Amino acid sequence: MSEKVLVTYATKMGATAGIAAAVGSELRAAGFEVDVHELSAAQAVTPYDAVVLGSAIYQGHWLPEAVRFLRRHERQLRNRSVWLFHSGPVGITSHQDQPVPPDVARLARLIAAPPIKTFAGNLQPDAVLHHPDLERLTTDSRDWPEIRTWADEIATTLLAGAHT
Ligand SMILES: Cc1cc2nc3c(=O)[nH]c(=O)nc-3n(C[C@H](O)[C@H](O)[C@H](O)COP(=O)(O)O)c2cc1C
């Protein structure tokens, strides 16, 4: 029987949803049974063998529902393969790893997750309406080949049964 994977995400403007969908498609193509849900629709992790969770970064923080989910499901996540990512940087900084907020770093340590992956984001004009200083940065920097490569690495690890 194929392993079941939950890909879940927190987003404000949809960029992180697109990344999660791409990760989900790649894992599905590798033969896994995959559910992709926004965090508000992801009730439990117990039906899944592995969990991929991502959040958009705003002002250096993860969206609160992502932190809450990690906290609420910490014990179950400890017993599963878990991968975490965040999406944020755009333009010339788009390939810079972003600092992991301390609350997330603490939870990631508790669940023994591998290093958190930074993906470039999509800063949309709607998102900067109240932030004129960010207006000149609006662009979609999401790197689809990099996203698919990361998902392939997850698939390889799960297939090898090597991740604990
Ligand atoms: C007000 C505001 C603050 C942001 N702060 C950060 C930040 O601290 N670090 C970062 O890497 N990106 C930051 N971003 C960029 C967003 O994280 C990026 O646009 C992301 O892809 C949005 O994801 P979403 O569409 O899933 O909500 C910020 C964007 C806005 C509008």
Short mmCIF file of N, CA, C and O in Angstrom, two decimals, residues 7 19-32 34 36 144-156 159:
data_model
loop_
_atom_site.label_atom_id
_atom_site.label_comp_id
_atom_site.label_asym_id
_atom_site.label_seq_id
_atom_site.Cartn_x
_atom_site.Cartn_y
_atom_site.Cartn_z
N VAL A 7 0.00 17.33 2.62
CA VAL A 7 0.71 18.58 2.31
C VAL A 7 -0.22 19.70 2.74
O VAL A 7 -1.34 19.82 2.23
N ILE A 19 2.73 26.68 -4.12
CA ILE A 19 3.92 25.86 -3.83
C ILE A 19 3.48 24.50 -3.29
O ILE A 19 3.97 23.45 -3.73
N ALA A 20 2.51 24.52 -2.37
CA ALA A 20 2.02 23.26 -1.79
C ALA A 20 1.41 22.37 -2.87
O ALA A 20 1.63 21.15 -2.89
N ALA A 21 0.67 22.98 -3.79
CA ALA A 21 0.06 22.19 -4.87
C ALA A 21 1.13 21.53 -5.73
O ALA A 21 0.99 20.37 -6.14
N ALA A 22 2.20 22.27 -6.02
CA ALA A 22 3.28 21.71 -6.84
C ALA A 22 3.99 20.57 -6.11
O ALA A 22 4.31 19.53 -6.73
N VAL A 23 4.19 20.72 -4.81
CA VAL A 23 4.81 19.64 -4.02
C VAL A 23 3.89 18.42 -4.05
O VAL A 23 4.33 17.28 -4.27
N GLY A 24 2.60 18.67 -3.86
CA GLY A 24 1.63 17.57 -3.87
C GLY A 24 1.61 16.82 -5.19
O GLY A 24 1.62 15.58 -5.22
N SER A 25 1.61 17.57 -6.30
CA SER A 25 1.58 16.91 -7.62
C SER A 25 2.81 16.04 -7.83
O SER A 25 2.72 14.94 -8.38
N GLU A 26 3.94 16.57 -7.41
CA GLU A 26 5.20 15.83 -7.61
C GLU A 26 5.19 14.53 -6.78
O GLU A 26 5.62 13.48 -7.27
N LEU A 27 4.69 14.62 -5.55
CA LEU A 27 4.66 13.43 -4.69
C LEU A 27 3.66 12.41 -5.25
O LEU A 27 3.89 11.20 -5.23
N ARG A 28 2.55 12.91 -5.78
CA ARG A 28 1.54 12.03 -6.39
C ARG A 28 2.16 11.30 -7.59
O ARG A 28 1.98 10.10 -7.76
N ALA A 29 2.90 12.06 -8.40
CA ALA A 29 3.53 11.45 -9.58
C ALA A 29 4.54 10.38 -9.17
O ALA A 29 4.81 9.46 -9.94
N ALA A 30 5.07 10.53 -7.95
CA ALA A 30 6.05 9.53 -7.47
C ALA A 30 5.35 8.32 -6.85
O ALA A 30 6.00 7.39 -6.38
N GLY A 31 4.00 8.34 -6.83
CA GLY A 31 3.27 7.16 -6.39
C GLY A 31 2.63 7.24 -5.02
O GLY A 31 2.04 6.27 -4.55
N PHE A 32 2.75 8.39 -4.36
CA PHE A 32 2.16 8.52 -3.02
C PHE A 32 0.70 8.94 -3.11
O PHE A 32 0.27 9.55 -4.10
N VAL A 34 -1.74 11.47 -1.81
CA VAL A 34 -1.46 12.80 -1.26
C VAL A 34 -2.74 13.61 -1.09
O VAL A 34 -3.56 13.68 -2.01
N VAL A 36 -3.76 17.57 -0.31
CA VAL A 36 -3.24 18.94 -0.17
C VAL A 36 -4.38 19.78 0.42
O VAL A 36 -5.44 19.89 -0.20
N TRP A 144 9.78 27.10 -9.68
CA TRP A 144 9.09 25.80 -9.79
C TRP A 144 10.05 24.62 -9.88
O TRP A 144 9.81 23.59 -9.24
N PRO A 145 11.13 24.70 -10.68
CA PRO A 145 12.06 23.56 -10.70
C PRO A 145 12.64 23.26 -9.30
O PRO A 145 12.78 22.09 -8.92
N GLU A 146 12.95 24.32 -8.54
CA GLU A 146 13.50 24.10 -7.20
C GLU A 146 12.46 23.42 -6.30
O GLU A 146 12.78 22.53 -5.50
N ILE A 147 11.21 23.84 -6.45
CA ILE A 147 10.13 23.25 -5.64
C ILE A 147 9.97 21.76 -5.99
O ILE A 147 9.87 20.90 -5.11
N ARG A 148 9.99 21.46 -7.30
CA ARG A 148 9.82 20.06 -7.71
C ARG A 148 11.02 19.21 -7.26
O ARG A 148 10.85 18.06 -6.85
N THR A 149 12.22 19.80 -7.32
CA THR A 149 13.41 19.05 -6.88
C THR A 149 13.32 18.70 -5.40
O THR A 149 13.64 17.59 -4.97
N TRP A 150 12.83 19.66 -4.61
CA TRP A 150 12.68 19.42 -3.15
C TRP A 150 11.68 18.30 -2.92
O TRP A 150 11.92 17.39 -2.11
N ALA A 151 10.56 18.35 -3.65
CA ALA A 151 9.55 17.30 -3.49
C ALA A 151 10.12 15.94 -3.91
O ALA A 151 9.83 14.91 -3.28
N ASP A 152 10.93 15.94 -4.96
CA ASP A 152 11.55 14.67 -5.40
C ASP A 152 12.47 14.12 -4.31
O ASP A 152 12.55 12.90 -4.11
N GLU A 153 13.17 15.02 -3.62
CA GLU A 153 14.05 14.56 -2.53
C GLU A 153 13.22 13.92 -1.40
O GLU A 153 13.62 12.92 -0.81
N ILE A 154 12.07 14.53 -1.12
CA ILE A 154 11.19 13.96 -0.10
C ILE A 154 10.73 12.57 -0.55
O ILE A 154 10.76 11.60 0.23
N ALA A 155 10.33 12.47 -1.81
CA ALA A 155 9.85 11.18 -2.34
C ALA A 155 10.95 10.13 -2.22
O ALA A 155 10.70 9.00 -1.77
N THR A 156 12.16 10.51 -2.60
CA THR A 156 13.28 9.55 -2.54
C THR A 156 13.51 9.09 -1.10
O THR A 156 13.70 7.90 -0.83
N LEU A 159 10.66 6.79 -0.05
CA LEU A 159 10.75 5.49 -0.72
C LEU A 159 11.85 4.63 -0.11
O LEU A 159 11.73 3.43 0.00
#
